[in-house]
XYZ file of C-alpha atoms in Angstrom:
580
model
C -58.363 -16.828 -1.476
C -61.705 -15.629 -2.686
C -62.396 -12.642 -5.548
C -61.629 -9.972 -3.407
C -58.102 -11.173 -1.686
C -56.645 -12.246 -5.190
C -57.825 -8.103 -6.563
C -55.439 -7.516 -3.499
C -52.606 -9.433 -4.321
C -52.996 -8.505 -8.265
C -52.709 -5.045 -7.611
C -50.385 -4.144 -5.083
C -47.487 -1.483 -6.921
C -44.137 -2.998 -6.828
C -42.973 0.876 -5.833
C -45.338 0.539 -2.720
C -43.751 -2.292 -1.581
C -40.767 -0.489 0.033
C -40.641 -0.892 3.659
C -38.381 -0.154 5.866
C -36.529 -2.073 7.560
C -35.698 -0.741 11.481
C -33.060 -3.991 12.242
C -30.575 -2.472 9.089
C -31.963 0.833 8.600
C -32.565 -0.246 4.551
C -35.773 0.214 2.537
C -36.528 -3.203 1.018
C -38.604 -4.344 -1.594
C -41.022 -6.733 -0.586
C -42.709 -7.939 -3.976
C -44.746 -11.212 -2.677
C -46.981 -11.120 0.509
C -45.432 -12.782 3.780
C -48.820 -14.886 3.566
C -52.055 -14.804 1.688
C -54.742 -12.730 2.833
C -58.826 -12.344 2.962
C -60.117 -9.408 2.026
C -62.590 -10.036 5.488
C -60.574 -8.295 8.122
C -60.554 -10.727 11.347
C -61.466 -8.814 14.700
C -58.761 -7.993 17.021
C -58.170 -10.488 19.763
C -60.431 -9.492 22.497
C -62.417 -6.811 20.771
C -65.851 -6.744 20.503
C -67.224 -8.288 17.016
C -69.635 -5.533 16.525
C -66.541 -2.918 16.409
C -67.045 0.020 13.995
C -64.928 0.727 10.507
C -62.165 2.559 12.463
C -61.951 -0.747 14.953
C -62.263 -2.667 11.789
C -59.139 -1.150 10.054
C -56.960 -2.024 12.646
C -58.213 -4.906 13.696
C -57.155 -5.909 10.193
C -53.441 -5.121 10.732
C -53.123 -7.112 13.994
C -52.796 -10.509 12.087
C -50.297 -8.983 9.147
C -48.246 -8.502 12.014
C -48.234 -11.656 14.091
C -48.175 -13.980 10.779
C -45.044 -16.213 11.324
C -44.100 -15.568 7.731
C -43.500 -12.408 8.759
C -39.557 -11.172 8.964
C -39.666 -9.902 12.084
C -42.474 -7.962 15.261
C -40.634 -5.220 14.287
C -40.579 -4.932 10.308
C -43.943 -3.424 8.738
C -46.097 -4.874 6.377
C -47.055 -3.334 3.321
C -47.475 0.468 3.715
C -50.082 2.934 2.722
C -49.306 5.977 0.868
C -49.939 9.456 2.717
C -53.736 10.548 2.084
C -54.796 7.205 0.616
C -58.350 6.357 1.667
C -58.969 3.776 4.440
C -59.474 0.035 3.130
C -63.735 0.100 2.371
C -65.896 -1.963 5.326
C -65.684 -5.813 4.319
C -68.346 -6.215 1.796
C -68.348 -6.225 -1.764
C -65.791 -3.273 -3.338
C -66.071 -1.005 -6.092
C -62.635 -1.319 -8.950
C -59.841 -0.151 -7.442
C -58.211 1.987 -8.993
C -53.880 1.640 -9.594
C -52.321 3.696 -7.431
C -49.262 6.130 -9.109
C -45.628 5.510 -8.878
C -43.793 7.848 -6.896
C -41.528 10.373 -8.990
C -38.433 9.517 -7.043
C -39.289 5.347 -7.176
C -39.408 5.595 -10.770
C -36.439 7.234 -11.226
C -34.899 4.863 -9.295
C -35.830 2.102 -11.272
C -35.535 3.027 -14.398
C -31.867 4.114 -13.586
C -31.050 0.759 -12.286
C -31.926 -0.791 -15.323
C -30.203 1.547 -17.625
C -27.312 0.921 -15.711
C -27.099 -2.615 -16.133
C -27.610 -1.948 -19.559
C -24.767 0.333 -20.025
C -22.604 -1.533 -17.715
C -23.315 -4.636 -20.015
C -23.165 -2.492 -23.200
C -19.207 -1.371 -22.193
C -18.378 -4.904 -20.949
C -19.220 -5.921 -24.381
C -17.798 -3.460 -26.424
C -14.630 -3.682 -24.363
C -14.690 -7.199 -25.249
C -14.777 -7.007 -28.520
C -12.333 -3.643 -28.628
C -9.854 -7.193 -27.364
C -10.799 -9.753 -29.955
C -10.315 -6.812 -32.692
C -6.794 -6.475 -31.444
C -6.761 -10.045 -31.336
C -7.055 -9.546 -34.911
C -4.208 -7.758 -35.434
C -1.751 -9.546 -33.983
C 0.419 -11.721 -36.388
C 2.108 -14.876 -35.005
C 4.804 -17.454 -36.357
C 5.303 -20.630 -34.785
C 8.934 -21.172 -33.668
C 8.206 -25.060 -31.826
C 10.859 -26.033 -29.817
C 12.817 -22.922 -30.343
C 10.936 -20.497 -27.655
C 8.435 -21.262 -24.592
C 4.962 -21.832 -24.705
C 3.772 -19.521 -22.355
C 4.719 -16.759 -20.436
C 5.335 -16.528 -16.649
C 4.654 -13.737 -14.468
C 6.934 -15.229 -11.570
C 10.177 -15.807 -13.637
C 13.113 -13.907 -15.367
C 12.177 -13.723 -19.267
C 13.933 -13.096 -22.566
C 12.736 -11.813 -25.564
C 14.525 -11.196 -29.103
C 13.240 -7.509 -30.260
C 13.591 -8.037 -33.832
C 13.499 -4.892 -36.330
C 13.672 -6.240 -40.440
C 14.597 -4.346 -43.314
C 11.883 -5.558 -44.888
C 9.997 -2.538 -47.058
C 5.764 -2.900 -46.308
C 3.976 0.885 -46.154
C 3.871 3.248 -48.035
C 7.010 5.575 -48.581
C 9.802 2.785 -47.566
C 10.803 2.069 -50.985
C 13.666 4.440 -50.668
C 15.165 2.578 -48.052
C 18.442 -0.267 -48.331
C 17.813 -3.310 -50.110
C 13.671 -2.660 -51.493
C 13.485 -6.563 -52.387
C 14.677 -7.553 -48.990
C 12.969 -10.921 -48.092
C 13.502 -9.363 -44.412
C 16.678 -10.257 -42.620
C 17.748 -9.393 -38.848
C 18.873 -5.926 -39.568
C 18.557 -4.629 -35.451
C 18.403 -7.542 -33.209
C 18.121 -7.036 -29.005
C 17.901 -9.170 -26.575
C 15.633 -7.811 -23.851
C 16.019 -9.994 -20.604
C 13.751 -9.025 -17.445
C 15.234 -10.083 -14.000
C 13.104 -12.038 -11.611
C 12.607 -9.713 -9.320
C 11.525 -6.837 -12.081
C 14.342 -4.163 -10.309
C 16.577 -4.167 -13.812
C 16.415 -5.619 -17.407
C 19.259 -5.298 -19.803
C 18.719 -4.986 -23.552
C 22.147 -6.496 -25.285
C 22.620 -5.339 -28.972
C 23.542 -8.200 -31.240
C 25.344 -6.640 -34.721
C 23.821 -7.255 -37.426
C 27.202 -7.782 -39.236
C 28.410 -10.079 -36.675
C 30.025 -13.326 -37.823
C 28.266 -16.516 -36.629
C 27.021 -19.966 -37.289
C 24.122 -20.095 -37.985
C 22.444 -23.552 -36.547
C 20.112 -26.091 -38.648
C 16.609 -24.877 -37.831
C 13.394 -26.766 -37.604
C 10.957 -24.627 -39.347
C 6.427 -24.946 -39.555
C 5.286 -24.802 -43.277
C 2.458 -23.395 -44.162
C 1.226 -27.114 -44.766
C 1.014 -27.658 -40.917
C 4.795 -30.130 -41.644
C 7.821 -29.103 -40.876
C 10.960 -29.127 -42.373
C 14.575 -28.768 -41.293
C 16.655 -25.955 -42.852
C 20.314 -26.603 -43.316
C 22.758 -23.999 -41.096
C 25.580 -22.479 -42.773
C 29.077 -21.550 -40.934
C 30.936 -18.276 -41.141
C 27.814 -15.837 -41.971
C 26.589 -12.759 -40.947
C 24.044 -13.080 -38.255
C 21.447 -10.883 -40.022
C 20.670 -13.891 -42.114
C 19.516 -15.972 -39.514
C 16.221 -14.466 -40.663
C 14.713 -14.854 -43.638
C 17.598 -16.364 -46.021
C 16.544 -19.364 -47.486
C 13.075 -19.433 -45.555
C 14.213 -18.846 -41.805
C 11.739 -17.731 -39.828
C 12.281 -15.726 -36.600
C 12.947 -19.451 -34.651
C 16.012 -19.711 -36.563
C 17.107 -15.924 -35.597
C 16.276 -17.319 -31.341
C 18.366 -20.759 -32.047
C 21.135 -18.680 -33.534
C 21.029 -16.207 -30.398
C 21.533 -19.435 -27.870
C 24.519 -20.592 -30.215
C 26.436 -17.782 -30.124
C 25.516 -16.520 -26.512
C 24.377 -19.818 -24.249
C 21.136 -17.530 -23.509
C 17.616 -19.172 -24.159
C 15.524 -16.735 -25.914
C 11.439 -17.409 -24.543
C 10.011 -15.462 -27.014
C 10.460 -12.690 -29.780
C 8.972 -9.901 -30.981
C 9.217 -8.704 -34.553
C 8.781 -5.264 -36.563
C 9.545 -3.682 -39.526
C 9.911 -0.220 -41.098
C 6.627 0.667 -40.884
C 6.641 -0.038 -37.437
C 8.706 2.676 -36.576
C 6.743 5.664 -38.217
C 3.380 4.116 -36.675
C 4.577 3.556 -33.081
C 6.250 7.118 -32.847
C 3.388 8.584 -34.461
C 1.240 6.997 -31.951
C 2.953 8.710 -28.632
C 2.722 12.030 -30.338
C 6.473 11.404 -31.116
C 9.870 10.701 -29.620
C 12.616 13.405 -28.188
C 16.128 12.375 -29.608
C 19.338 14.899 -29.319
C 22.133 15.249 -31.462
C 25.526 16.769 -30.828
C 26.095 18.559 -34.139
C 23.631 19.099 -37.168
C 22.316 16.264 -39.660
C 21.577 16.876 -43.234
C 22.199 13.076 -44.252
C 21.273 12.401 -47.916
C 20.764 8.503 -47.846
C 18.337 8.840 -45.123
C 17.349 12.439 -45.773
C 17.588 13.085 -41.818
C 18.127 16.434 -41.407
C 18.061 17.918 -37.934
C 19.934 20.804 -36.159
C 21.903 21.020 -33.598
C 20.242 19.703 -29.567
C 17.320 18.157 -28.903
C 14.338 17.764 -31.797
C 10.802 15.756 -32.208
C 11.096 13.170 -34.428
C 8.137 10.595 -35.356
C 7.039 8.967 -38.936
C 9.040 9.129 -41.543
C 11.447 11.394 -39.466
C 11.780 8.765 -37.033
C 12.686 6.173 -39.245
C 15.256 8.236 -41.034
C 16.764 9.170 -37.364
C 17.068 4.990 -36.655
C 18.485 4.398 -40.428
C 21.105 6.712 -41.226
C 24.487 5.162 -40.414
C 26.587 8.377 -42.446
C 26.251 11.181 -39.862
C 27.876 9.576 -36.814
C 30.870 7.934 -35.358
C 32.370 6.232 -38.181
C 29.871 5.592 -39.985
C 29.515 2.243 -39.048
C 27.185 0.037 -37.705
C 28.069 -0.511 -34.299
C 27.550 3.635 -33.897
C 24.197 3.242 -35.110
C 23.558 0.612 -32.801
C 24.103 3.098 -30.300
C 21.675 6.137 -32.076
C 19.043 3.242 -32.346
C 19.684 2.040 -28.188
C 18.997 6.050 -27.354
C 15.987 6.438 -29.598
C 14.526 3.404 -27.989
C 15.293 4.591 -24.299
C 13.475 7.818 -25.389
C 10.367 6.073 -27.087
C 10.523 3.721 -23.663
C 9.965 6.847 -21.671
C 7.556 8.561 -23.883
C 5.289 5.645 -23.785
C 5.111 5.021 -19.865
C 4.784 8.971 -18.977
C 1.917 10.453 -18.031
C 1.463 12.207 -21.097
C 0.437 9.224 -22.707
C -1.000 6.368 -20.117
C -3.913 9.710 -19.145
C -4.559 10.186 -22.583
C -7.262 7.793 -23.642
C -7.050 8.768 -27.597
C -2.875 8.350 -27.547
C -3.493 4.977 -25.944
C -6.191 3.585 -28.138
C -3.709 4.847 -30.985
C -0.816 2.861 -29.666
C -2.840 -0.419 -29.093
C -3.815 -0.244 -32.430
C 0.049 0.592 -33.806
C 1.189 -1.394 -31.703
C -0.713 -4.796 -32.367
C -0.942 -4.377 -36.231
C 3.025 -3.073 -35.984
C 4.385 -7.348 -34.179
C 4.471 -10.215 -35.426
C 5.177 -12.568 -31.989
C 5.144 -16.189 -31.134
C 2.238 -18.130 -30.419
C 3.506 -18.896 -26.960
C 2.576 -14.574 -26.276
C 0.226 -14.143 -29.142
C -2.550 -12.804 -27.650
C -3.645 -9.762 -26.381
C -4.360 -10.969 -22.670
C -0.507 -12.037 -22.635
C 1.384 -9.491 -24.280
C -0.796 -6.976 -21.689
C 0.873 -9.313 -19.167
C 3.944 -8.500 -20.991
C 3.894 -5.238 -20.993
C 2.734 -4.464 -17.497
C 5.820 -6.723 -16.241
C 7.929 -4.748 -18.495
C 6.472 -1.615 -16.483
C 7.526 -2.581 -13.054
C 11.275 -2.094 -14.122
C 12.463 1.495 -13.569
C 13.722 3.037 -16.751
C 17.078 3.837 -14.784
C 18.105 0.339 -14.362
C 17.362 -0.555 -17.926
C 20.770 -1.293 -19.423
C 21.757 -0.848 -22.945
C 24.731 -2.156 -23.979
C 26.125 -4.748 -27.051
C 27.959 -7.672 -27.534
C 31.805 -7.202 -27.468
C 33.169 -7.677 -30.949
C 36.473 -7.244 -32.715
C 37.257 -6.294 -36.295
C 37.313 -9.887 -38.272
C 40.607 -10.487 -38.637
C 40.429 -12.734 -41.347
C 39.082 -9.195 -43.896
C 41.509 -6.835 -45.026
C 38.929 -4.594 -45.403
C 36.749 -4.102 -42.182
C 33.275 -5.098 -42.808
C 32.156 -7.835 -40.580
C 33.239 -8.124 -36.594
C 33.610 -10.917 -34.179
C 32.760 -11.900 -30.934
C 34.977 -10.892 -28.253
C 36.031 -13.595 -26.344
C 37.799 -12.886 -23.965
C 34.911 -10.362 -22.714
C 32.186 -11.162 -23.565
C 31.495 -14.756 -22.380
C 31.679 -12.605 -19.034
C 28.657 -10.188 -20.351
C 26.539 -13.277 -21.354
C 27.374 -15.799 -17.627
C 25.850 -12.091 -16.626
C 22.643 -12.043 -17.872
C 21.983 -15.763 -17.426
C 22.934 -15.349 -13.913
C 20.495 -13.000 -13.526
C 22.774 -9.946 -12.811
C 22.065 -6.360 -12.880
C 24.322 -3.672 -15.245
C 23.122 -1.360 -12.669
C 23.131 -0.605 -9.128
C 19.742 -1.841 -7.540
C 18.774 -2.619 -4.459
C 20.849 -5.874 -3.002
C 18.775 -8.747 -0.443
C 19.567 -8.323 3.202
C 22.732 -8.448 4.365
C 21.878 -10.820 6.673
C 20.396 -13.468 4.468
C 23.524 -13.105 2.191
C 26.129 -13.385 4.680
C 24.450 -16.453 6.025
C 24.548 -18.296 2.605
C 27.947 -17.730 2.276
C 29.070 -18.842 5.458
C 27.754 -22.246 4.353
C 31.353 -22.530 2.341
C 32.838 -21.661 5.477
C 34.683 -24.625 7.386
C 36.316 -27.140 7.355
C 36.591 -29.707 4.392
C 36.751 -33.842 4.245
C 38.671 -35.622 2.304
C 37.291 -36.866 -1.156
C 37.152 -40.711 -0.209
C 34.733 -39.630 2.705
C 31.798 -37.831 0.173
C 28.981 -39.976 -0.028
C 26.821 -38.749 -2.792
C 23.658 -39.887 -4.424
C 23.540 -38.355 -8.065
C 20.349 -36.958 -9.126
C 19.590 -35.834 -13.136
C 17.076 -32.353 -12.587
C 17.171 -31.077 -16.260
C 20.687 -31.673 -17.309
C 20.998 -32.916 -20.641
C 20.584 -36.687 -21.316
C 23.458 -38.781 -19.781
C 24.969 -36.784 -17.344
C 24.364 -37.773 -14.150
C 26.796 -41.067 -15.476
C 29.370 -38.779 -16.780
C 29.274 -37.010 -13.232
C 29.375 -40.085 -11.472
C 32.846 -41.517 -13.481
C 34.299 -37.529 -13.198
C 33.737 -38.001 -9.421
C 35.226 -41.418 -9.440
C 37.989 -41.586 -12.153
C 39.018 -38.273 -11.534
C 38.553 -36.590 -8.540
C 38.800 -39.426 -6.222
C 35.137 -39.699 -4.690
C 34.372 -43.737 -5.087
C 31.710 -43.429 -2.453
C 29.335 -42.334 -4.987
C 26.019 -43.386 -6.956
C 23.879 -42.743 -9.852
C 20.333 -42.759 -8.986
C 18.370 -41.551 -12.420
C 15.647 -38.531 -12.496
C 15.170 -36.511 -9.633
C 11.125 -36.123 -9.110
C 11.245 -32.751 -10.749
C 13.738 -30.546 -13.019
C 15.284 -27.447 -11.259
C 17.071 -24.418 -13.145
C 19.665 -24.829 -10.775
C 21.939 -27.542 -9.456
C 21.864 -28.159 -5.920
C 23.603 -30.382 -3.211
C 21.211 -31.290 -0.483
C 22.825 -32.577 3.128
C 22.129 -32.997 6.668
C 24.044 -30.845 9.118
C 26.971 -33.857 10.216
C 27.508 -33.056 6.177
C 28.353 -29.939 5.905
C 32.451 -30.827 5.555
C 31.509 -33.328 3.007
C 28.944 -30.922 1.042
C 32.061 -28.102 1.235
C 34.613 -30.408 -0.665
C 31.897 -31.793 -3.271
C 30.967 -27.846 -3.720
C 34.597 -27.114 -4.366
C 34.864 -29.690 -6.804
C 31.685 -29.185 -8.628
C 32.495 -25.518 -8.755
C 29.352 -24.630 -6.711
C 28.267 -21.167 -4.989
C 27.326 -21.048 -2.051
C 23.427 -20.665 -3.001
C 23.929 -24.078 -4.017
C 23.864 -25.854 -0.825
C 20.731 -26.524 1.209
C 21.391 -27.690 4.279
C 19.100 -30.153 6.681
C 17.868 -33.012 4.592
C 19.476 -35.956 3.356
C 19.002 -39.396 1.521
C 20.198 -42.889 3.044
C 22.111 -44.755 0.280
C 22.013 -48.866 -0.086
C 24.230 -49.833 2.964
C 22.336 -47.344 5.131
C 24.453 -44.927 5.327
C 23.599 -41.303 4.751
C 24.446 -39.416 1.330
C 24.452 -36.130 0.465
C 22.329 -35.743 -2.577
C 23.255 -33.688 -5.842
C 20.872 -33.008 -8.417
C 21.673 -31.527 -11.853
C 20.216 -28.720 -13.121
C 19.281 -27.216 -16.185
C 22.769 -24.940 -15.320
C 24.584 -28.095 -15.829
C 27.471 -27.369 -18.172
C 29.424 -30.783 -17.992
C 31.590 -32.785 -15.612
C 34.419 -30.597 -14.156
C 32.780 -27.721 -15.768
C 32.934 -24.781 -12.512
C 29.155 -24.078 -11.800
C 29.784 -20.424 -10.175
C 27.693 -17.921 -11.295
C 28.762 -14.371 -10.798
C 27.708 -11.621 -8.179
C 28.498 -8.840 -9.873
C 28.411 -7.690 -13.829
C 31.433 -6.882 -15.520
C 32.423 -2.904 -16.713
C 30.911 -2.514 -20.329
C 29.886 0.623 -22.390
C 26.740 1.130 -21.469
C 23.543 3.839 -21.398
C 20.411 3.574 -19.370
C 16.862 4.465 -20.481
C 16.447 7.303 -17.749
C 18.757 9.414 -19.614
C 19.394 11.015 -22.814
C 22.448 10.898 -24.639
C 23.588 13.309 -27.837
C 24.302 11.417 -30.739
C 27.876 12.305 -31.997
């Protein structure tokens, strides 16, 4: 390219580049030349060489177009502006001088880069908005004691944990003010799989329990095993002696056979923050309050309460029922019902200063486990939490008796001849509440699997599988089946090639009567049996095979889970209850 052609190609505006395009109907930019070009225009093909300057001009289009760089016959090359002089007669050329951007093209540009800039700008500002929440989320280690993630596609449980430990200002005046910070209100929140109902299950804090030994992470990194003590109330699961919230979970699974996943801890302070955060919560009372050890004071119907108000609403244990804690229990389920509405209403989720407010109370207010201790996964959390409709959120407590071993009623006792019902409940994954049941169709043909006839006990033949029962008893189901219950065709295989919650008993369709009888001795439901495959044992023959799940309880120990929950006293978070 001589002198001339590379002037050309210097100065040729980006802006004048945009052509358009007839096969899309889009301007494009075209910012490189399809080929290089002389600044001698070539006669047209055919015409004569002494043409004159009009000729000239387009004679030196014809080859733009049939370059085969070019896109397309049909796509333009390079335009000229409107009333922009005719290309000079080839020859040597004055300086050019830079032709203006259009008003409109520079707009156009200039906006796209300012909004990549801003787009960029708010990407990283909402980034770091996270990692300063990040900041102000405490954690605790609890090991072995919780999970170490969270699942989306499961049924979860978390231990809400409130302390009466005194931080912020103003909570001197409340209980014990040196309190180390034991388990003073204690739920257990669990989600159902399918996100239609969760039921929060109040565990008194003057319940009488064993506490468990409890592995425990020193601030060294080591850890170190604290001693459990017997006959104790369970709010000292929690910081007596150095228990951390991991102690509180393991004591939880002792006394109720639930795994806790995870837990979520606040104090005090927490409760004047949060409320404040929502603009305050709506609670109702059936008579008037003027409580002096709280200094609650409230008339008559339904009130505002948030900060120190709040707290004082949660504390006071003199203005209702008997005075006792299982009636605050109940004041404490209906303020939380109330705060769980306030904080998913519209009121708040459109109100971009009230949510900024509660992310901030919010994370500074927990202290979680590391297995949800970041922001990402308590969001996760939360918008799980979300999917449950408030009127199949269950409140209700554990059933408890007066000790009977104090003359004077302090302390209670689990119930047990009710309440191992309320816990097989929520580890069955039942709902408190009406919801919406599976087809009828799909149910009725599970449980006509149990329908039929039954073989004897010498005809099972049954492969034994371990799928997450505990250590050992896959041999202690094998001898039941034998020694006992008269099933000798039977075998102990080891592991199964991956641990299921649930036990199952897996048979081909000649099997059914066999799978019926082992079902009725193992104390199965119906959703245990999966029909249509089958193992082959060591003579050939085929066995029905029976894995152990984590459900396992123990030879002979009936593996039914219930269908429907049992009638407790109960409130749901949909509606609002006077405290009495």
């Amino acid at each position: 390219m001589d002198a001339q052609g590379r002037g050309r190609a210097d100065n040729i505006d980006p802006a004048d580049q945009w052509v358009l395009n007839p096969n899309t109907g889009e301007y494009e930019l075209r910012l490189t030349p399809s080929a290089p070009q002389s600044g001698v225009p070539r006669p047209r093909r055919g015409s004569p060489a002494n043409a004159g300057p009009g000729a000239g001009t387009r004679a030196r289009r014809a080859p733009e177009r049939e370059s085969p760089a070019t896109p397309g016959p049909d796509v333009p090359g390079p335009r000229r502006r409107r009333g922009a002089p005719a290309e000079p007669p080839p020859g040597r050329r004055k300086g050019r001088t830079k032709p203006k951007k259009s008003k409109a093209k520079k707009i156009l540009l200039w906006t796209g880069g300012s909004m990549a800039f801003v787009l960029v700008a708010v990407s990283a500002a909402g980034y770091l908005y996270l990692k300063h929440l990040e900041g102000n989320v405490s954690t605790t280690d609890v090991g072995s004691a919780g999970k170490k993630g969270f699942s989306k596609d499961e049924a979860f449980n978390i231990l809400i944990i409130g302390t009466d430990k005194r931080t912020g200002k103003g909570n001197e005046g409340y209980g014990d003010k040196g309190s180390v910070g034991h388990a003073d209100t204690n739920i257990l929140l669990h989600v159902s799989k399918d996100r239609t109902n969760a039921t929060a299950l109040s565990i008194p804090r003057d319940l009488i329990v064993d506490v468990p030994d409890c592995p425990t992470k020193q601030p060294d990194g080591s850890e170190k095993v604290l001693p459990g003590t017997q006959n104790v109330r369970f709010n000292t699961s929690l910081g007596q002696d150095g228990r951390d919230p991991g102690c509180t979970m393991r004591t939880v699974k002792a006394v109720t056979g639930i795994s806790v996943d995870h837990f979520m801890m606040a104090d005090f302070n927490a409760v004047k923050t949060l409320t404040s955060a929502v603009g305050g919560v709506d609670v109702c009372v059936a008579h008037a309050v003027n409580d002096k050890e709280s200094h609650l004071k409230l008339p008559a119907g339904k009130s505002k309460v948030e900060g120190e108000q709040a707290l004082a609403f949660v504390r006071t244990r003199h203005s209702f029922g008997n005075q006792g804690d299982l009636d605050r229990i109940k004041v404490q389920q209906q303020f939380l019902g109330s705060l769980m509405r306030k904080m998913s209403s519209s009121d708040t989720l459109t109100n971009p200063a009230k949510l900024i407010s509660l992310a901030e109370a919010a994370t500074k207010a927990l202290t979680v486990d590391t297995g949800i201790g970041n922001v990402s996964t308590l969001k996760d959390v939360a918008l799980e939490l979300k999917k449950v409709p408030t009127k199949n959120i269950t409140f209700t407590t554990v059933p408890v008796l007066d000790n009977p071993a104090e003359k004077v009623k302090a302390t209670v006792v689990v119930n047990q001849s009710q309440a191992p019902a309320v816990f097989d409940a929520i580890k069955s994954d039942v709902s408190f509440t009406a919801v919406k049941q599976k087809e009828k169709k799909e149910k009725a043909e599970v449980a006509a699997r149990l329908k039929g006839t039954r073989s004897a006990a010498a005809d099972i033949r049954v492969d034994i599988y371990n799928g997450g029962a505990p250590g050992g008893s896959a041999q202690e189901t094998l001898n039941w089946l034998q020694n006992t219950e008269g099933v000798p065709k039977s075998s102990q295989l080891g592991n199964a090639a991956a641990p299921l919650s649930k036990t199952t008993v897996e048979y081909s369709p000649d099997q059914a009567d066999q799978a019926r009888k082992l079902a009725d001795l193992m104390g199965l439901s119906a959703s245990a049996l999966k029909p249509g495959k089958s193992e082959k044992n060591s003579q050939g023959l085929p066995a029905i095979v029976l894995t152990l799940g984590k459900d396992f309880k123990g030879a002979g120990v009936s593996l039914t889970t219930p269908t429907k929950a049992p009638e407790v006293d109960k409130s749901t978070a949909d509606k609002t209850v006077c405290a009495s």
